[in-house]
Amino acid sequence: MPTAAQYSLTLQPFTGSPPRTLLSRSPANAQLAFSPFHGEAWPLVSATAARLHGGIGLSRNLLGRESRSARVFAVGASPVPDAAPKERPLGLIQTVELVVMIALWYIINIFFNIYNKQILEVYPFPMTISAFQFAFGSIIIFIMWSTNVNKRPKISTSLLATIIPLAIVHTLGNLFTNLSLGKVAVSFTHTIKAMEPFFSVLFSAFFLGELPTIWIISSLVPIVSGVALASLTEASFNWTGFWSAMASNVTNQSRNVLSKKLMAEKEETLDNITLFSIITIMSFLFTVPITLFVEGIKFTPSYLQSSGLSLREFYARCFLSGLCFHAYQQVSYMILARVSPVTHSVSNSVKRVVVIVSSVIFFKTPVSAINSLGTAVALAGVFLYSRVKRIKPKAE
């Protein structure tokens, strides 16, 4: 029998000071703009890997035969499996396809951060924006189900109840990310998001009893010190933005712990796209009442016009933001199906660098030499962490 494939994925967010030519406050005023998510990907792991390393493990016993492991979606940035499967050599065409997909993944993330920041700079309602992004994704999901592009799932009530806590923390993670993006630079939000491995190790040790190796602990030192240095020298520093990004890290890693504790023993099969789709729809349903209660109805044409916003520009950027929000996650899964978890993790680390650099250039974010050093050290730590996760502790 083939062994279960192990997958892992990480997602992350953004911020930055915008040029003044995108969304206008009014014809008389200077034009204002701004600059993901949530680039924090969610790891994909098999049922076997989930029990060992984390993520959502779902399998099914079929007529007494050995259970087959389904690749499933684990929500949040989870540790890379200690033992990654070997990648088969790719042919020229497959290599070109992979390079194109990774480039597309990076480009979509860049545009998502730019559109998201532009909106939040002139429209300070992160819950409403989050609800719209979940709604946009839900619409795409229903279209794909109705056209049989993706198979419509049939899941039990018990499994649905198990997924609810995961959807709740996923919703909170996106809300906190958008809140941070609205308060500080995209580059700074992404730098703080580099702390995800720290919380992953911390929560895994406290709640799952998974003690880190000396190599993992060593890789956390540059991450923590780099984020601290970047925070001390950040020109756009804001406590709300800082703590929101930290809260996003906490919720994302809490999601990983929940996925391990709640889903590891389930015997139903869900593929990664199906689980992602269900969580997206649930997140939309959770976000709507919270948004209406906290922010009210602030998206009508009359309200936007009274605020001096250009309806055409605003709605266009909301549409593009929602499209990119859903598209970059879909592309992530396509890439993950072709490469090992470690390769994907390294690609994701490079993606964070690309997003930070592109946002600094686009929004002309002021960055000091010390701030750049702190960001570089933190990202180097994330890269190192993705590599040392492969090192197995010696058997006693």
Coordinates of C-alpha atoms in Angstrom, one line a residue:
M1 CA 0.0 0.0 0.0
P2 CA 1.3 3.5 -0.7
T3 CA 2.2 5.5 2.4
A4 CA 0.2 8.6 3.3
A5 CA 1.4 11.7 1.6
Q6 CA 2.4 14.5 4.0
Y7 CA 1.5 18.0 3.2
S8 CA 2.0 21.4 4.9
L9 CA 1.1 24.9 4.0
T10 CA 1.4 28.3 5.5
L11 CA -0.5 31.4 5.0
Q12 CA 0.3 35.3 6.0
P13 CA -1.0 39.2 5.8
F14 CA 0.2 42.8 5.0
T15 CA 0.3 46.7 5.3
G16 CA 1.8 50.0 4.0
S17 CA 1.4 53.7 3.4
P18 CA -0.3 54.3 0.1
P19 CA 0.1 56.5 -2.9
R20 CA -2.6 59.1 -3.3
T21 CA -4.1 58.2 -6.6
L22 CA -6.4 55.2 -6.1
L23 CA -9.5 55.9 -4.0
S24 CA -10.7 59.5 -3.8
R25 CA -12.2 61.0 -0.8
S26 CA -13.9 63.6 -2.8
P27 CA -13.3 65.6 -5.9
A28 CA -12.0 68.5 -3.9
N29 CA -9.7 66.5 -1.6
A30 CA -6.4 64.7 -2.3
Q31 CA -6.9 61.2 -3.4
L32 CA -6.0 58.5 -0.9
A33 CA -5.2 54.9 -1.3
F34 CA -3.7 52.3 0.7
S35 CA -2.1 48.6 0.7
P36 CA -3.0 40.0 2.7
F37 CA -3.8 38.5 3.6
H38 CA -3.3 36.6 4.8
G39 CA -0.7 34.9 3.5
E40 CA -0.7 32.4 6.0
A41 CA -1.3 29.4 4.4
W42 CA -2.9 26.5 5.8
P43 CA -1.0 23.3 5.9
L44 CA -2.1 20.2 4.1
V45 CA -1.4 17.0 5.8
S46 CA -2.5 13.4 5.5
A47 CA -4.3 11.5 8.2
T48 CA -1.2 9.8 9.3
A49 CA 0.8 13.0 9.2
A50 CA -1.9 14.8 11.1
R51 CA -1.6 12.4 14.0
L52 CA 2.1 12.8 14.1
H53 CA 2.7 16.4 13.2
G54 CA -0.6 18.2 13.2
G55 CA -3.2 19.4 10.9
I56 CA -6.6 17.9 10.2
G57 CA -6.4 14.1 9.8
L58 CA -9.4 12.4 8.3
S59 CA -9.5 8.8 7.1
R60 CA -12.1 6.1 6.4
N61 CA -12.0 2.4 6.8
L62 CA -13.4 0.8 3.7
L63 CA -14.9 -2.7 4.1
G64 CA -12.2 -3.8 6.5
R65 CA -9.4 -2.7 4.2
E66 CA -6.6 -0.6 5.3
S67 CA -7.7 3.0 5.7
R68 CA -6.6 5.3 2.9
S69 CA -5.3 8.7 3.9
A70 CA -7.0 11.7 2.4
R71 CA -5.0 14.9 1.9
V72 CA -6.8 17.4 4.0
F73 CA -6.7 21.0 4.8
A74 CA -5.2 22.0 8.1
V75 CA -6.0 25.5 9.1
G76 CA -3.1 27.8 9.9
A77 CA 0.7 27.8 9.6
S78 CA 1.7 24.4 10.9
P79 CA 5.1 22.9 11.4
V80 CA 6.6 21.2 8.4
P81 CA 6.5 17.4 8.8
D82 CA 9.8 16.0 10.2
A83 CA 10.1 13.6 7.3
A84 CA 9.1 15.0 4.0
P85 CA 8.4 12.7 1.1
K86 CA 10.9 12.7 -1.7
E87 CA 10.0 14.7 -4.8
R88 CA 10.1 13.0 -8.1
P89 CA 12.3 14.7 -10.7
L90 CA 10.2 17.0 -12.9
G91 CA 10.4 17.1 -16.6
L92 CA 11.0 20.4 -18.5
I93 CA 7.3 21.0 -19.1
Q94 CA 6.3 20.2 -15.5
T95 CA 9.1 22.5 -14.2
V96 CA 8.0 25.4 -16.4
E97 CA 4.4 24.9 -15.2
L98 CA 5.6 24.9 -11.5
V99 CA 7.6 28.0 -12.0
V100 CA 4.6 29.8 -13.6
M101 CA 2.3 28.7 -10.8
I102 CA 4.7 29.9 -8.1
A103 CA 5.1 33.2 -10.0
L104 CA 1.4 33.5 -10.2
W105 CA 1.0 32.8 -6.5
Y106 CA 3.4 35.6 -5.7
I107 CA 1.8 38.0 -8.1
I108 CA -1.7 37.4 -6.7
N109 CA -0.5 37.8 -3.2
I110 CA 1.1 41.1 -4.1
F111 CA -2.0 42.5 -5.7
F112 CA -4.2 41.1 -2.8
N113 CA -2.1 43.1 -0.3
I114 CA -2.2 46.2 -2.4
Y115 CA -5.9 46.2 -3.0
N116 CA -6.6 45.2 0.6
K117 CA -4.5 48.0 2.0
Q118 CA -5.9 50.6 -0.4
I119 CA -9.4 49.8 0.8
L120 CA -8.6 49.8 4.5
E121 CA -6.8 53.1 4.3
V122 CA -9.9 55.0 3.2
Y123 CA -12.5 52.6 4.5
P124 CA -11.6 51.7 8.2
F125 CA -14.1 48.8 8.6
P126 CA -12.0 45.6 8.6
M127 CA -15.0 43.4 9.6
T128 CA -17.0 44.5 6.6
I129 CA -14.1 43.9 4.3
S130 CA -13.5 40.4 5.8
A131 CA -17.2 39.6 5.5
F132 CA -17.1 40.6 1.8
Q133 CA -14.0 38.5 1.1
F134 CA -15.6 35.4 2.7
A135 CA -18.8 36.2 0.8
F136 CA -16.9 36.4 -2.5
G137 CA -15.2 33.1 -1.8
S138 CA -18.5 31.5 -0.8
I139 CA -20.1 32.6 -4.1
I140 CA -17.2 31.1 -6.1
I141 CA -17.5 27.9 -4.1
F142 CA -21.2 27.5 -4.8
I143 CA -20.7 28.2 -8.5
M144 CA -18.0 25.5 -8.6
W145 CA -20.3 23.1 -6.8
S146 CA -23.3 23.8 -9.0
T147 CA -21.3 23.3 -12.2
N148 CA -19.6 20.2 -10.8
V149 CA -16.2 21.7 -11.1
N150 CA -15.8 20.5 -7.5
K151 CA -17.9 17.8 -6.0
R152 CA -20.6 19.0 -3.6
P153 CA -19.7 17.4 -0.2
K154 CA -21.9 15.3 2.0
I155 CA -20.8 15.4 5.6
S156 CA -22.3 14.2 8.8
T157 CA -23.6 16.5 11.5
S158 CA -20.9 15.3 13.9
L159 CA -18.1 16.2 11.5
L160 CA -19.8 19.6 10.8
A161 CA -19.8 20.3 14.5
T162 CA -16.2 19.4 14.8
I163 CA -15.3 21.9 12.0
I164 CA -17.1 24.8 13.7
P165 CA -14.3 25.6 16.2
L166 CA -11.8 25.6 13.3
A167 CA -14.0 28.0 11.3
I168 CA -14.3 30.3 14.3
V169 CA -10.6 30.7 14.9
H170 CA -10.0 31.0 11.1
T171 CA -12.5 33.9 11.0
L172 CA -10.8 35.6 13.9
G173 CA -7.4 35.2 12.3
N174 CA -8.6 36.9 9.1
L175 CA -10.4 39.7 11.1
F176 CA -7.2 40.4 13.1
T177 CA -5.1 40.4 10.0
N178 CA -7.3 43.0 8.3
L179 CA -7.4 45.1 11.4
S180 CA -3.6 45.1 11.5
L181 CA -3.4 46.0 7.8
G182 CA -5.6 49.0 8.3
K183 CA -3.4 50.3 11.1
V184 CA 0.2 49.7 10.0
A185 CA 2.3 49.1 6.9
V186 CA 1.9 45.9 4.9
S187 CA 5.6 45.2 5.4
F188 CA 5.3 45.5 9.2
T189 CA 2.3 43.3 9.4
H190 CA 4.1 40.6 7.4
T191 CA 7.2 41.0 9.6
I192 CA 5.1 40.4 12.7
K193 CA 3.5 37.4 11.0
A194 CA 6.9 35.9 10.8
M195 CA 6.4 35.1 14.5
E196 CA 4.0 32.2 13.6
P197 CA 6.6 29.5 14.1
F198 CA 7.2 30.8 17.7
F199 CA 3.5 30.4 18.6
S200 CA 3.3 27.0 16.8
V201 CA 6.2 25.6 18.9
L202 CA 4.8 27.2 22.1
F203 CA 1.3 25.9 21.8
S204 CA 2.4 22.5 20.6
A205 CA 4.6 22.1 23.7
F206 CA 2.0 23.3 26.2
F207 CA -1.1 21.6 24.8
L208 CA 0.1 18.7 22.8
G209 CA 3.3 17.8 24.6
E210 CA 5.4 18.1 21.5
L211 CA 8.7 19.3 22.8
P212 CA 10.9 21.1 20.2
T213 CA 14.4 20.1 19.4
I214 CA 17.4 22.3 20.1
W215 CA 17.6 23.1 16.3
I216 CA 14.0 24.4 16.3
I217 CA 14.6 26.5 19.4
S218 CA 17.7 27.9 17.8
S219 CA 15.8 28.9 14.7
L220 CA 13.3 30.8 16.8
V221 CA 16.0 33.1 18.2
P222 CA 16.5 35.1 15.0
I223 CA 12.8 35.2 14.4
V224 CA 12.0 36.8 17.8
S225 CA 15.0 39.1 17.8
G226 CA 14.4 40.2 14.2
V227 CA 10.7 41.0 14.9
A228 CA 11.7 42.9 18.1
L229 CA 14.3 45.0 16.2
A230 CA 11.9 45.8 13.4
S231 CA 9.2 46.8 15.8
L232 CA 11.4 49.2 17.7
T233 CA 12.4 51.0 14.5
E234 CA 9.1 50.8 12.5
A235 CA 8.0 54.2 11.3
S236 CA 4.3 53.2 11.1
F237 CA 4.3 51.5 14.5
N238 CA 0.8 51.4 16.1
W239 CA -0.1 49.3 19.1
T240 CA -3.5 48.4 17.6
G241 CA -1.8 47.1 14.4
F242 CA 0.9 45.4 16.4
W243 CA -1.3 43.5 18.8
S244 CA -3.8 42.7 16.0
A245 CA -1.1 41.0 14.0
M246 CA 0.1 39.1 17.1
A247 CA -3.5 38.1 17.8
S248 CA -3.7 36.7 14.3
N249 CA -0.6 34.6 15.0
V250 CA -2.2 33.3 18.2
T251 CA -5.5 32.4 16.5
N252 CA -3.9 30.8 13.5
Q253 CA -1.7 28.6 15.8
S254 CA -4.7 27.9 18.1
R255 CA -6.4 26.6 15.0
N256 CA -3.6 24.1 14.4
V257 CA -3.8 22.8 18.0
L258 CA -7.6 22.5 17.6
S259 CA -7.2 20.6 14.4
K260 CA -4.9 18.1 16.0
K261 CA -7.1 17.6 19.1
L262 CA -10.5 17.6 17.4
M263 CA -9.9 16.0 14.0
A264 CA -7.2 13.4 14.4
E265 CA -9.6 10.7 15.4
K266 CA -12.3 11.4 12.9
E267 CA -13.0 8.6 10.4
E268 CA -14.6 10.5 7.6
T269 CA -12.9 11.6 4.5
L270 CA -12.6 15.2 3.4
D271 CA -10.2 16.5 0.8
N272 CA -8.4 19.7 1.3
I273 CA -10.5 21.8 -1.1
T274 CA -13.7 20.6 0.4
L275 CA -12.7 21.4 3.9
F276 CA -11.4 24.8 2.9
S277 CA -14.7 25.5 1.1
I278 CA -16.8 24.5 4.2
I279 CA -14.7 26.7 6.5
T280 CA -14.9 29.6 4.1
I281 CA -18.7 29.4 4.0
M282 CA -18.9 29.0 7.8
S283 CA -16.6 32.0 8.2
F284 CA -18.9 34.1 6.1
L285 CA -21.9 33.1 8.2
F286 CA -20.0 33.9 11.4
T287 CA -18.8 37.3 10.2
V288 CA -22.1 38.7 9.0
P289 CA -23.8 39.1 12.4
I290 CA -20.6 40.3 14.0
T291 CA -20.1 42.9 11.3
L292 CA -23.7 44.2 11.5
F293 CA -23.5 44.5 15.3
V294 CA -20.1 46.1 15.5
E295 CA -19.8 48.2 12.3
G296 CA -23.4 48.4 11.1
I297 CA -24.3 48.8 7.4
K298 CA -21.5 50.9 6.1
F299 CA -21.3 49.7 2.5
T300 CA -24.4 51.2 0.8
P301 CA -23.8 53.6 -2.2
S302 CA -25.3 56.5 -0.2
Y303 CA -23.0 56.0 2.8
L304 CA -19.9 55.6 0.6
Q305 CA -20.8 58.7 -1.4
S306 CA -21.4 60.7 1.8
S307 CA -17.9 59.6 2.9
G308 CA -16.4 61.1 -0.3
L309 CA -15.4 57.8 -1.8
S310 CA -15.5 57.0 -5.5
L311 CA -18.1 54.2 -5.9
R312 CA -16.5 52.8 -9.0
E313 CA -13.0 52.7 -7.6
F314 CA -14.1 51.3 -4.2
Y315 CA -16.3 48.5 -5.6
A316 CA -13.7 47.6 -8.2
R317 CA -11.0 47.2 -5.6
C318 CA -13.3 45.3 -3.3
F319 CA -14.0 42.9 -6.1
L320 CA -10.4 42.5 -7.0
S321 CA -9.5 42.0 -3.3
G322 CA -12.1 39.2 -2.9
L323 CA -11.0 37.6 -6.1
C324 CA -7.3 37.6 -5.1
F325 CA -8.2 36.4 -1.6
H326 CA -9.7 33.2 -2.9
A327 CA -7.4 32.7 -5.9
Y328 CA -4.1 32.8 -4.1
Q329 CA -5.3 30.0 -1.7
Q330 CA -6.4 27.9 -4.6
V331 CA -3.1 28.3 -6.4
S332 CA -1.3 27.4 -3.1
Y333 CA -3.1 24.0 -3.1
M334 CA -2.2 23.4 -6.7
I335 CA 1.5 24.0 -5.9
L336 CA 1.3 21.9 -2.8
A337 CA 0.0 19.0 -4.9
R338 CA 3.2 19.1 -7.0
V339 CA 6.0 19.6 -4.4
S340 CA 7.0 18.4 -1.0
P341 CA 6.0 20.3 2.2
V342 CA 9.5 21.6 2.7
T343 CA 9.7 23.0 -0.9
H344 CA 6.4 24.7 -0.4
S345 CA 7.5 26.1 3.0
V346 CA 10.6 27.5 1.5
S347 CA 8.6 29.0 -1.4
N348 CA 6.2 30.5 1.1
S349 CA 9.2 32.1 3.0
V350 CA 10.4 33.6 -0.3
K351 CA 6.8 34.8 -1.0
R352 CA 6.8 36.8 2.3
V353 CA 10.0 38.5 1.2
V354 CA 8.5 39.3 -2.2
V355 CA 5.4 40.8 -0.6
I356 CA 7.3 42.9 1.9
V357 CA 9.7 44.3 -0.7
S358 CA 6.9 45.0 -3.3
S359 CA 4.7 46.7 -0.7
V360 CA 7.7 48.9 0.4
I361 CA 8.3 49.9 -3.2
F362 CA 4.6 50.4 -4.1
F363 CA 3.6 52.4 -1.1
K364 CA 7.0 54.1 -0.7
T365 CA 7.1 53.0 2.9
P366 CA 10.0 54.7 4.8
V367 CA 12.4 52.0 6.0
S368 CA 15.6 52.5 8.0
A369 CA 18.7 50.4 7.7
I370 CA 18.1 48.9 11.2
N371 CA 14.4 48.2 10.4
S372 CA 15.5 46.4 7.2
L373 CA 18.0 44.4 9.2
G374 CA 15.4 43.3 11.7
T375 CA 13.0 42.2 9.0
A376 CA 15.8 40.3 7.2
V377 CA 16.9 38.5 10.3
A378 CA 13.3 37.5 11.2
L379 CA 12.7 36.1 7.6
A380 CA 16.0 34.3 7.7
G381 CA 14.9 32.7 10.9
V382 CA 11.6 31.6 9.3
F383 CA 13.6 30.0 6.4
L384 CA 15.9 28.3 8.9
Y385 CA 12.9 27.0 10.8
S386 CA 11.4 25.5 7.7
R387 CA 14.6 23.6 7.1
V388 CA 15.4 22.3 10.7
K389 CA 11.8 20.9 11.0
R390 CA 13.1 18.1 8.9
I391 CA 15.7 17.1 11.4
K392 CA 14.5 14.2 13.5
P393 CA 15.6 13.8 17.1
K394 CA 17.8 10.9 17.7
A395 CA 16.1 7.8 19.1
E396 CA 17.1 7.1 22.6

